[in-house]
PDB file of C-alpha atoms in Angstrom:
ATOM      1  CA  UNK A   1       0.646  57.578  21.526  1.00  0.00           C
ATOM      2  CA  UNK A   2      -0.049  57.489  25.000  1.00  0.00           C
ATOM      3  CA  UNK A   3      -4.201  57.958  25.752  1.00  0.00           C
ATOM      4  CA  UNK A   4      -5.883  58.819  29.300  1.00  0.00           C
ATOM      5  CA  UNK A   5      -8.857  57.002  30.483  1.00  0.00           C
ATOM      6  CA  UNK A   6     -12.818  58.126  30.182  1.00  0.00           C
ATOM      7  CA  UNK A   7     -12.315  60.089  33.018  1.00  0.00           C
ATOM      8  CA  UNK A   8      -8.952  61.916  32.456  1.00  0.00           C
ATOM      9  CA  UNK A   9      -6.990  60.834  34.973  1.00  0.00           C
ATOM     10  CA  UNK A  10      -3.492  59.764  33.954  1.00  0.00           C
ATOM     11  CA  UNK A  11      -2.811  55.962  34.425  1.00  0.00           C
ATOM     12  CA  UNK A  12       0.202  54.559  35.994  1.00  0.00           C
ATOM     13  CA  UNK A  13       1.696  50.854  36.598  1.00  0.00           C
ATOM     14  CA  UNK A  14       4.424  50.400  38.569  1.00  0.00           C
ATOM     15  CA  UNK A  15       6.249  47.071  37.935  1.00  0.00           C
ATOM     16  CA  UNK A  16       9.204  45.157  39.356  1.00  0.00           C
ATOM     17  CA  UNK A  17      10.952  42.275  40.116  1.00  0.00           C
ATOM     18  CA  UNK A  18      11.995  41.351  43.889  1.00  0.00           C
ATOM     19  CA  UNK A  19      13.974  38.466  45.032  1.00  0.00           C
ATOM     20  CA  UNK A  20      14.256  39.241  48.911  1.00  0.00           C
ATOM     21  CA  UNK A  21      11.868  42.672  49.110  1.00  0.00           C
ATOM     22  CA  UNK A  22      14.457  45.823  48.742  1.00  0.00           C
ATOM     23  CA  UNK A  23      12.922  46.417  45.219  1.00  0.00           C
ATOM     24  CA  UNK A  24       9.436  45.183  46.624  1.00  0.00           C
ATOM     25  CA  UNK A  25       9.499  47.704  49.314  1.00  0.00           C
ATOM     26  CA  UNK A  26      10.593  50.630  46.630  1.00  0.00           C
ATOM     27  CA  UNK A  27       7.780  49.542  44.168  1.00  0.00           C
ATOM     28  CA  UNK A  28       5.088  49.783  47.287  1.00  0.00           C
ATOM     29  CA  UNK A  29       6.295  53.365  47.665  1.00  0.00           C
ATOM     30  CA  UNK A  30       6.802  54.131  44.127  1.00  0.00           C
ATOM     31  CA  UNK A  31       2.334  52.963  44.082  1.00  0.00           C
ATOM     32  CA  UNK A  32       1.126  54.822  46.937  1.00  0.00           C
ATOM     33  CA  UNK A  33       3.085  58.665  45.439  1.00  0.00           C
ATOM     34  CA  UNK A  34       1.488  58.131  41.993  1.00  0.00           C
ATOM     35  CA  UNK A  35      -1.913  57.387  44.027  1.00  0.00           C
ATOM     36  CA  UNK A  36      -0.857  60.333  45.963  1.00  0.00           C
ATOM     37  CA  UNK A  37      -0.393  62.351  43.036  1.00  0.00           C
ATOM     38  CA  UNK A  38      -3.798  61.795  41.572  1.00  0.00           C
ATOM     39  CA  UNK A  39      -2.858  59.117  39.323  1.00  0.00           C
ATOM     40  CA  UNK A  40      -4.507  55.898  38.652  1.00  0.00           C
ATOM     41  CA  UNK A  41      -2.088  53.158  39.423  1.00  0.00           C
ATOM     42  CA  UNK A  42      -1.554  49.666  39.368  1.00  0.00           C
ATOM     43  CA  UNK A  43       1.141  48.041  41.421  1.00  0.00           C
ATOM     44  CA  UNK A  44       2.337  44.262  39.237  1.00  0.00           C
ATOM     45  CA  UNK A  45       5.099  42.111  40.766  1.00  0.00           C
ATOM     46  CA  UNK A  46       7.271  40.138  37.595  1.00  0.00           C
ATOM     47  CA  UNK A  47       6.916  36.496  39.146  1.00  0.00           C
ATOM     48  CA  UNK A  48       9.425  33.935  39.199  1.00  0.00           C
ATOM     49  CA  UNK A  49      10.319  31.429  36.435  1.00  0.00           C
ATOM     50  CA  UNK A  50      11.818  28.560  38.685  1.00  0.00           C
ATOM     51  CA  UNK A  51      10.136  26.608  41.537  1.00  0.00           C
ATOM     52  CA  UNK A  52      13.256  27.367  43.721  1.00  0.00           C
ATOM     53  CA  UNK A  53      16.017  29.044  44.809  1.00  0.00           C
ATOM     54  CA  UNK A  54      18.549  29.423  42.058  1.00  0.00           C
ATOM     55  CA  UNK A  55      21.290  29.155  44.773  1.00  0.00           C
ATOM     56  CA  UNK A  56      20.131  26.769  47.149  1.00  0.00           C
ATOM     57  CA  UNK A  57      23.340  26.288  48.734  1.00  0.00           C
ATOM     58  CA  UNK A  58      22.946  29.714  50.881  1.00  0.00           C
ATOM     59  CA  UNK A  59      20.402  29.033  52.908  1.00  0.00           C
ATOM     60  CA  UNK A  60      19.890  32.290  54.476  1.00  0.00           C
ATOM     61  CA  UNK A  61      19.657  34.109  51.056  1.00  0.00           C
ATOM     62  CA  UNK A  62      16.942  30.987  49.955  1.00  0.00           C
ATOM     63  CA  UNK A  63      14.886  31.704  53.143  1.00  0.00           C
ATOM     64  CA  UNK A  64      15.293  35.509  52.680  1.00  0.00           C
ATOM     65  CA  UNK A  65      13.516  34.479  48.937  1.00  0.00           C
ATOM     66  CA  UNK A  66      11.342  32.247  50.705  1.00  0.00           C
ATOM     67  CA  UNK A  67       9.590  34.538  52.691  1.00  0.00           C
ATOM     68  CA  UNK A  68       9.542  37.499  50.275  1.00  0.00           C
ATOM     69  CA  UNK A  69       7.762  34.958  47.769  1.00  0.00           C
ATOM     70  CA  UNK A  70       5.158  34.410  50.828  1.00  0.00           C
ATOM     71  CA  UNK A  71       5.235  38.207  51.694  1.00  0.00           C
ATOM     72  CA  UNK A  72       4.298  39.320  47.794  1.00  0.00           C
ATOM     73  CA  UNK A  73       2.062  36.698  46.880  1.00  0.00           C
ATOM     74  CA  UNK A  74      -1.032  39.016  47.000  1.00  0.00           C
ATOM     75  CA  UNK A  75       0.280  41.302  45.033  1.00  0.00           C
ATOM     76  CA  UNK A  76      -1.144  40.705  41.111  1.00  0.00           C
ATOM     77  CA  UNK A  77       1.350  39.696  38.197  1.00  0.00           C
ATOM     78  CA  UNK A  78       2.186  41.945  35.608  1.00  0.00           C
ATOM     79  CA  UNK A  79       1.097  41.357  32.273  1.00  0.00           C
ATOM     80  CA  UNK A  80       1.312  42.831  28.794  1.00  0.00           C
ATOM     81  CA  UNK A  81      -2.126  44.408  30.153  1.00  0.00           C
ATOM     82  CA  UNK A  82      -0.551  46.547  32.253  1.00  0.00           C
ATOM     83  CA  UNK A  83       1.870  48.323  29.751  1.00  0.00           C
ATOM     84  CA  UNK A  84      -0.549  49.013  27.463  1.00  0.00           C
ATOM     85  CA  UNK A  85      -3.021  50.185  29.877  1.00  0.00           C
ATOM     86  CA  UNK A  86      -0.363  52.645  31.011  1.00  0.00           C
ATOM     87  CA  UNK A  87       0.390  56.073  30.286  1.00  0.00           C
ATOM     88  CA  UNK A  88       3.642  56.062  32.346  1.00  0.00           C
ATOM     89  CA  UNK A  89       5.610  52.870  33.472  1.00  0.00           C
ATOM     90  CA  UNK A  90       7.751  52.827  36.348  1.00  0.00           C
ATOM     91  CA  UNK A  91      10.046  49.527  35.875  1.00  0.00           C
ATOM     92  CA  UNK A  92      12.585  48.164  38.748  1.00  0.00           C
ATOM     93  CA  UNK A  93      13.966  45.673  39.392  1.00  0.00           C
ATOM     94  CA  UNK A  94      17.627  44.532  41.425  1.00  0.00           C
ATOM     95  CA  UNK A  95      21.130  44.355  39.824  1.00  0.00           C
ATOM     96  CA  UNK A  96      22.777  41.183  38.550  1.00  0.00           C
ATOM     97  CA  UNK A  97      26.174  41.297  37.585  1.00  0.00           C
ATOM     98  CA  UNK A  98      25.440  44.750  36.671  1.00  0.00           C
ATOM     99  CA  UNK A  99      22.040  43.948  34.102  1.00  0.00           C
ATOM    100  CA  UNK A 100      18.463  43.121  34.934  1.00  0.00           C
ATOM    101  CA  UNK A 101      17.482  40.176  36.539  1.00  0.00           C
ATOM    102  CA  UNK A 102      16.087  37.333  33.871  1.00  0.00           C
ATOM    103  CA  UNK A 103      12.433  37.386  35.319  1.00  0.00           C
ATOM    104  CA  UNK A 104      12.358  40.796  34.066  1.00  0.00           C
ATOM    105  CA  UNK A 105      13.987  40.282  31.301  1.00  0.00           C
ATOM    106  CA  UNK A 106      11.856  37.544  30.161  1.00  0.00           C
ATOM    107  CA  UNK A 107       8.623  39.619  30.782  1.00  0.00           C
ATOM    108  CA  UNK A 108      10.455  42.283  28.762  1.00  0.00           C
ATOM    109  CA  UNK A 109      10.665  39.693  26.187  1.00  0.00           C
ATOM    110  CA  UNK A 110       7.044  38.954  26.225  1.00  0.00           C
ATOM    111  CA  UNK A 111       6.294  42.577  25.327  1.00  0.00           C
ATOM    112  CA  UNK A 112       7.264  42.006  21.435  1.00  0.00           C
ATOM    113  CA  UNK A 113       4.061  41.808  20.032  1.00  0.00           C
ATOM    114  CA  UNK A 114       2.608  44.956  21.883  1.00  0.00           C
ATOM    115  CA  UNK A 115       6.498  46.732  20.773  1.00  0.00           C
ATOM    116  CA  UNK A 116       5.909  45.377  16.951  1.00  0.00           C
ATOM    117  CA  UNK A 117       2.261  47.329  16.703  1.00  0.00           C
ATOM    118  CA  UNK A 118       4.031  50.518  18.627  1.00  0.00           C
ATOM    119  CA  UNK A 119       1.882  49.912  21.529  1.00  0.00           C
ATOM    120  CA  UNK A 120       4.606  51.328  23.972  1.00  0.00           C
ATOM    121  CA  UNK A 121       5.787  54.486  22.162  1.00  0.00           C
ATOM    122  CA  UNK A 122       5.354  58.066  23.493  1.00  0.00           C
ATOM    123  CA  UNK A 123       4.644  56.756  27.056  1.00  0.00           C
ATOM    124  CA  UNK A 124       6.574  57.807  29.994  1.00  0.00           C
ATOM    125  CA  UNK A 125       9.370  55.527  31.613  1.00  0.00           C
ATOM    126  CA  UNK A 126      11.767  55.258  34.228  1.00  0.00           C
ATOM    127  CA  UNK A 127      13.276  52.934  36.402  1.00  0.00           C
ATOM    128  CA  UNK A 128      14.566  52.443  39.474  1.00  0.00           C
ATOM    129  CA  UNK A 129      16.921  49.250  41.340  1.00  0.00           C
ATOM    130  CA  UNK A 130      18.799  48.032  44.672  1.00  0.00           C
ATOM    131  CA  UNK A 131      22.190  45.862  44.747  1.00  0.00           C
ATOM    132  CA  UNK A 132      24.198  44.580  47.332  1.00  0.00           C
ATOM    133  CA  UNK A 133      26.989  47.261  47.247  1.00  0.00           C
ATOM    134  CA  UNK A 134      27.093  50.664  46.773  1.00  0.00           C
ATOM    135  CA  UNK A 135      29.063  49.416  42.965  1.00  0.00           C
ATOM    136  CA  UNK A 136      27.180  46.318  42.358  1.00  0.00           C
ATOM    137  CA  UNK A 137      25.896  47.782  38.985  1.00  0.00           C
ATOM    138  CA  UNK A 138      23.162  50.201  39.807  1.00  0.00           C
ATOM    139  CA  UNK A 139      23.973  52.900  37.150  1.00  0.00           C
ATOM    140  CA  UNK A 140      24.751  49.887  34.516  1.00  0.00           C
ATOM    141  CA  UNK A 141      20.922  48.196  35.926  1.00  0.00           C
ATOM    142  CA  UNK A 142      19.439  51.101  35.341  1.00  0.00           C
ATOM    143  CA  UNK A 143      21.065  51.697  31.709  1.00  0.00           C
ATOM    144  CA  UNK A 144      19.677  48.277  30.661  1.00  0.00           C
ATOM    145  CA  UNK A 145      16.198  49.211  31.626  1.00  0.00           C
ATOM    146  CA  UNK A 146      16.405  52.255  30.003  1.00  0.00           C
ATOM    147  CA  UNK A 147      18.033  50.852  26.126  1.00  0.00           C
ATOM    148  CA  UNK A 148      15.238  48.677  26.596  1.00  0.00           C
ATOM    149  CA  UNK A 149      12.490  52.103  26.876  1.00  0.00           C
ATOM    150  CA  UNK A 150      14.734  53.366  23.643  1.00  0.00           C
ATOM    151  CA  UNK A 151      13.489  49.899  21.508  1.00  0.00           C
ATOM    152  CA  UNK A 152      10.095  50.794  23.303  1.00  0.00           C
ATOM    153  CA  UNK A 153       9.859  54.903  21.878  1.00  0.00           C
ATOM    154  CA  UNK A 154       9.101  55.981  25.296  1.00  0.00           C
ATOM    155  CA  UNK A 155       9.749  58.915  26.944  1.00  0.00           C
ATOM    156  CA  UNK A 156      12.328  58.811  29.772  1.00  0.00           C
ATOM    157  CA  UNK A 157      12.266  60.608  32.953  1.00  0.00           C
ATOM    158  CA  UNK A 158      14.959  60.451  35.478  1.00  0.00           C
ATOM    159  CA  UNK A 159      15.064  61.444  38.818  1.00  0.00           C
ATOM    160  CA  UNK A 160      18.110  63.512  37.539  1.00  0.00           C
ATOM    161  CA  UNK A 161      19.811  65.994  40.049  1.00  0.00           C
ATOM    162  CA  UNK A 162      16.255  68.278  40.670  1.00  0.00           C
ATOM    163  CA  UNK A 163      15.712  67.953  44.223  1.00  0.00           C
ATOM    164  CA  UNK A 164      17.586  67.373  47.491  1.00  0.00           C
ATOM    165  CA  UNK A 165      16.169  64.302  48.273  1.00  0.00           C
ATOM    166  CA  UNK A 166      18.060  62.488  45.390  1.00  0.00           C
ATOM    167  CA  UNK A 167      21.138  63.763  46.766  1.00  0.00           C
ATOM    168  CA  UNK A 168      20.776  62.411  50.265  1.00  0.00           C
ATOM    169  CA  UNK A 169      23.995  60.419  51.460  1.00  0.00           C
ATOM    170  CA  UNK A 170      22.167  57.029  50.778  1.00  0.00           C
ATOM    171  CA  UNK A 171      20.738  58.167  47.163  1.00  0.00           C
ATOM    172  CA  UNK A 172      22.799  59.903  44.629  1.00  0.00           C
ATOM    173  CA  UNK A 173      22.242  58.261  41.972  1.00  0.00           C
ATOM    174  CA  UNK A 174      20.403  60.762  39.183  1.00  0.00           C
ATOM    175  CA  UNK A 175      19.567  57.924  36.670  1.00  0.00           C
ATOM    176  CA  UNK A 176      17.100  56.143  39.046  1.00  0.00           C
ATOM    177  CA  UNK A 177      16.659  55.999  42.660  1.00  0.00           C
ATOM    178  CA  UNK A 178      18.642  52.917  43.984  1.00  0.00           C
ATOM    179  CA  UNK A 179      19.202  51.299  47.079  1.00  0.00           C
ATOM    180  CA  UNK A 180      21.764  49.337  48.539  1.00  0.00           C
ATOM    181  CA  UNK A 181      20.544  46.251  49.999  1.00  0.00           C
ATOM    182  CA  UNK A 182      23.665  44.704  51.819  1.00  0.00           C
ATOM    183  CA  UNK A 183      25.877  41.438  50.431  1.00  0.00           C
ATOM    184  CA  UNK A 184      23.507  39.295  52.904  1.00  0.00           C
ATOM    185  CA  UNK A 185      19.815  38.594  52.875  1.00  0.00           C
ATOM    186  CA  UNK A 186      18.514  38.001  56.150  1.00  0.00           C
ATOM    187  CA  UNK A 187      15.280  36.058  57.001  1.00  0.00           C
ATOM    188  CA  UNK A 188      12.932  38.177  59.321  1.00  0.00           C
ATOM    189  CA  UNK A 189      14.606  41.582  58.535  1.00  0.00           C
ATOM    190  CA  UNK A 190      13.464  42.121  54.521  1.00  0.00           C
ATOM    191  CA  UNK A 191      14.430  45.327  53.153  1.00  0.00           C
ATOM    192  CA  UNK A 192      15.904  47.094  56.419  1.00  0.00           C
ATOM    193  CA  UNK A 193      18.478  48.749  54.696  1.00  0.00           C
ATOM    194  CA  UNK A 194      16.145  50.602  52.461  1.00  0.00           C
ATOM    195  CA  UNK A 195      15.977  53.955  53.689  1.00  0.00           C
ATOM    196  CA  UNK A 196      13.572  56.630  54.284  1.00  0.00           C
ATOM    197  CA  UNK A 197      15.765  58.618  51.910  1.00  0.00           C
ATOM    198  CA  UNK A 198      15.500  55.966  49.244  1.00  0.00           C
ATOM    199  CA  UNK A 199      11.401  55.411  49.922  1.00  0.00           C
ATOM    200  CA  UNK A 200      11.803  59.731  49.918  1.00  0.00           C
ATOM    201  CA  UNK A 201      13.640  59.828  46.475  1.00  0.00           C
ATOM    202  CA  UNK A 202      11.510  57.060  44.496  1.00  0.00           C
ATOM    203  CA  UNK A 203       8.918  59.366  46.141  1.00  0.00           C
ATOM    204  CA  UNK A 204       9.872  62.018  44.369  1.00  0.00           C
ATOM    205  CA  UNK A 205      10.491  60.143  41.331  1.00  0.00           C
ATOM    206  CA  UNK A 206       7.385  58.750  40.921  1.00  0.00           C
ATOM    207  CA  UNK A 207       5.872  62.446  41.339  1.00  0.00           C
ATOM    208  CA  UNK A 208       7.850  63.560  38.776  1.00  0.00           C
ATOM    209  CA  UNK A 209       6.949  61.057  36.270  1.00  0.00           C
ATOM    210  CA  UNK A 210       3.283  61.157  36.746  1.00  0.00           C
ATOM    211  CA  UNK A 211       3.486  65.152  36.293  1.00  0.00           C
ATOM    212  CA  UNK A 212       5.367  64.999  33.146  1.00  0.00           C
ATOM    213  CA  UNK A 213       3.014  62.381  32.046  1.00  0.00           C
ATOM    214  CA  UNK A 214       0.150  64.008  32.407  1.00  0.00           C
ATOM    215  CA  UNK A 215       1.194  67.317  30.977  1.00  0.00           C
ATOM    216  CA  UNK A 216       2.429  65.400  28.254  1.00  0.00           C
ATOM    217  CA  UNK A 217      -1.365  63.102  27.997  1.00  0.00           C
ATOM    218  CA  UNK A 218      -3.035  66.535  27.982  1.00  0.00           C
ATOM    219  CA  UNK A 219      -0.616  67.812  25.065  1.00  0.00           C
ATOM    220  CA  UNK A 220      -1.892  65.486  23.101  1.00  0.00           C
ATOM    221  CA  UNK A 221      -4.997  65.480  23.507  1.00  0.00           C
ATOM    222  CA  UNK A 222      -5.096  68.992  22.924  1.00  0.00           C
ATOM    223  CA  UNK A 223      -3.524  68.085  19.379  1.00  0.00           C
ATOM    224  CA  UNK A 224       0.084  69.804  20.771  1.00  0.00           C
TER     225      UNK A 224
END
């Protein structure tokens, strides 16, 4: 079950894949309301696999990827680490033909062994994406993620329909906050089209999870 740190404080890693910076830009926001919240937090991009773009022949979207990989480089890798260390996991990344991206999926993959010894179960999840269209597969992106916290035992917490904010006309979506990123990537304009709504909502989300989690950390400890 999920355990808090020496000094109490509930622990929370917030990690994502970004090709171009909409899910980047969620995931920074996503960080600083668990820090907000009193939580202990670390922020872990999912790197790439491949050297290059996987669809070189659009050269804006490749420079779009480009500079996001430049952009994000600071930012520390996730590793198997980082889930365990966690009491709750926030997990994003965008929509591909409706399913997670395969950098996340791979690192998903490379959770197994820490999955096989029950090292995920009773922690708190949730998830969060962006896609080009207002259809392109949010609610299904989101699904994914969470059958893959079901394998995992964890706990999930959803936005759900329990404040305004996820209601605003650019969220909506009570599964996981989502954005809508726009059918082109432009260089020099990352993640415009994420709104303050959306940076609002995974806000709130984030809150949310970090409360439940810690109310839950504290029933346990308290043998609950």
């Amino acid at each position: 079950m999920t355990t808090a740190g020496a000094d109490g404080v509930t622990k929370v890693a917030v990690i994502y894949y970004s090709g171009t910076g909409n899910v980047h830009k969620l995931a920074t926001a996503a960080a600083e309301a668990a820090e907000k919240a009193g939580a202990q937090t670390r922020l872990r991009r999912v790197p790439e696999y491949v050297n290059e773009s996987l669809w070189p022949e659009f050269a804006e979207w490749t420079q779009a990827w480009t500079e996001n990989a430049e952009a994000v480089k600071d930012v520390p890798t996730a590793s198997l680490d980082d889930l365990d260390w966690a009491d709750a996991i926030l997990l994003g990344g965008p929509g591909r033909h409706g399913l997670i991206p395969a950098p996340l999926k791979h690192f998903i993959d490379l959770a197994w062994p820490l999955n096989a010894r029950r090292g995920l179960a009773g922690k708190v999840m949730s998830s969060f994406t962006s896609t080009g269209a207002p259809h392109g597969g949010q609610e299904s992106t989101i699904l994914s993620l969470n059958n893959v916290f079901y394998h995992w035992g964890g706990i999930i917490v959803p936005p759900g329909v329990t404040d305004d904010i996820v209601m605003a006309p650019s969220n909506g979506n009570p599964y996981g906050v989502s954005s809508v990123s726009g059918r082109q990537a432009i260089p020099g304009r990352l993640a415009e089209n994420v709104t303050d709504d959306n940076l609002a909502a995974i806000a709130y989300q984030t809150q949310r999870v970090t409360e439940i989690a810690t109310a839950l950390r504290r029933g346990f400890a308290a043998g609950l």
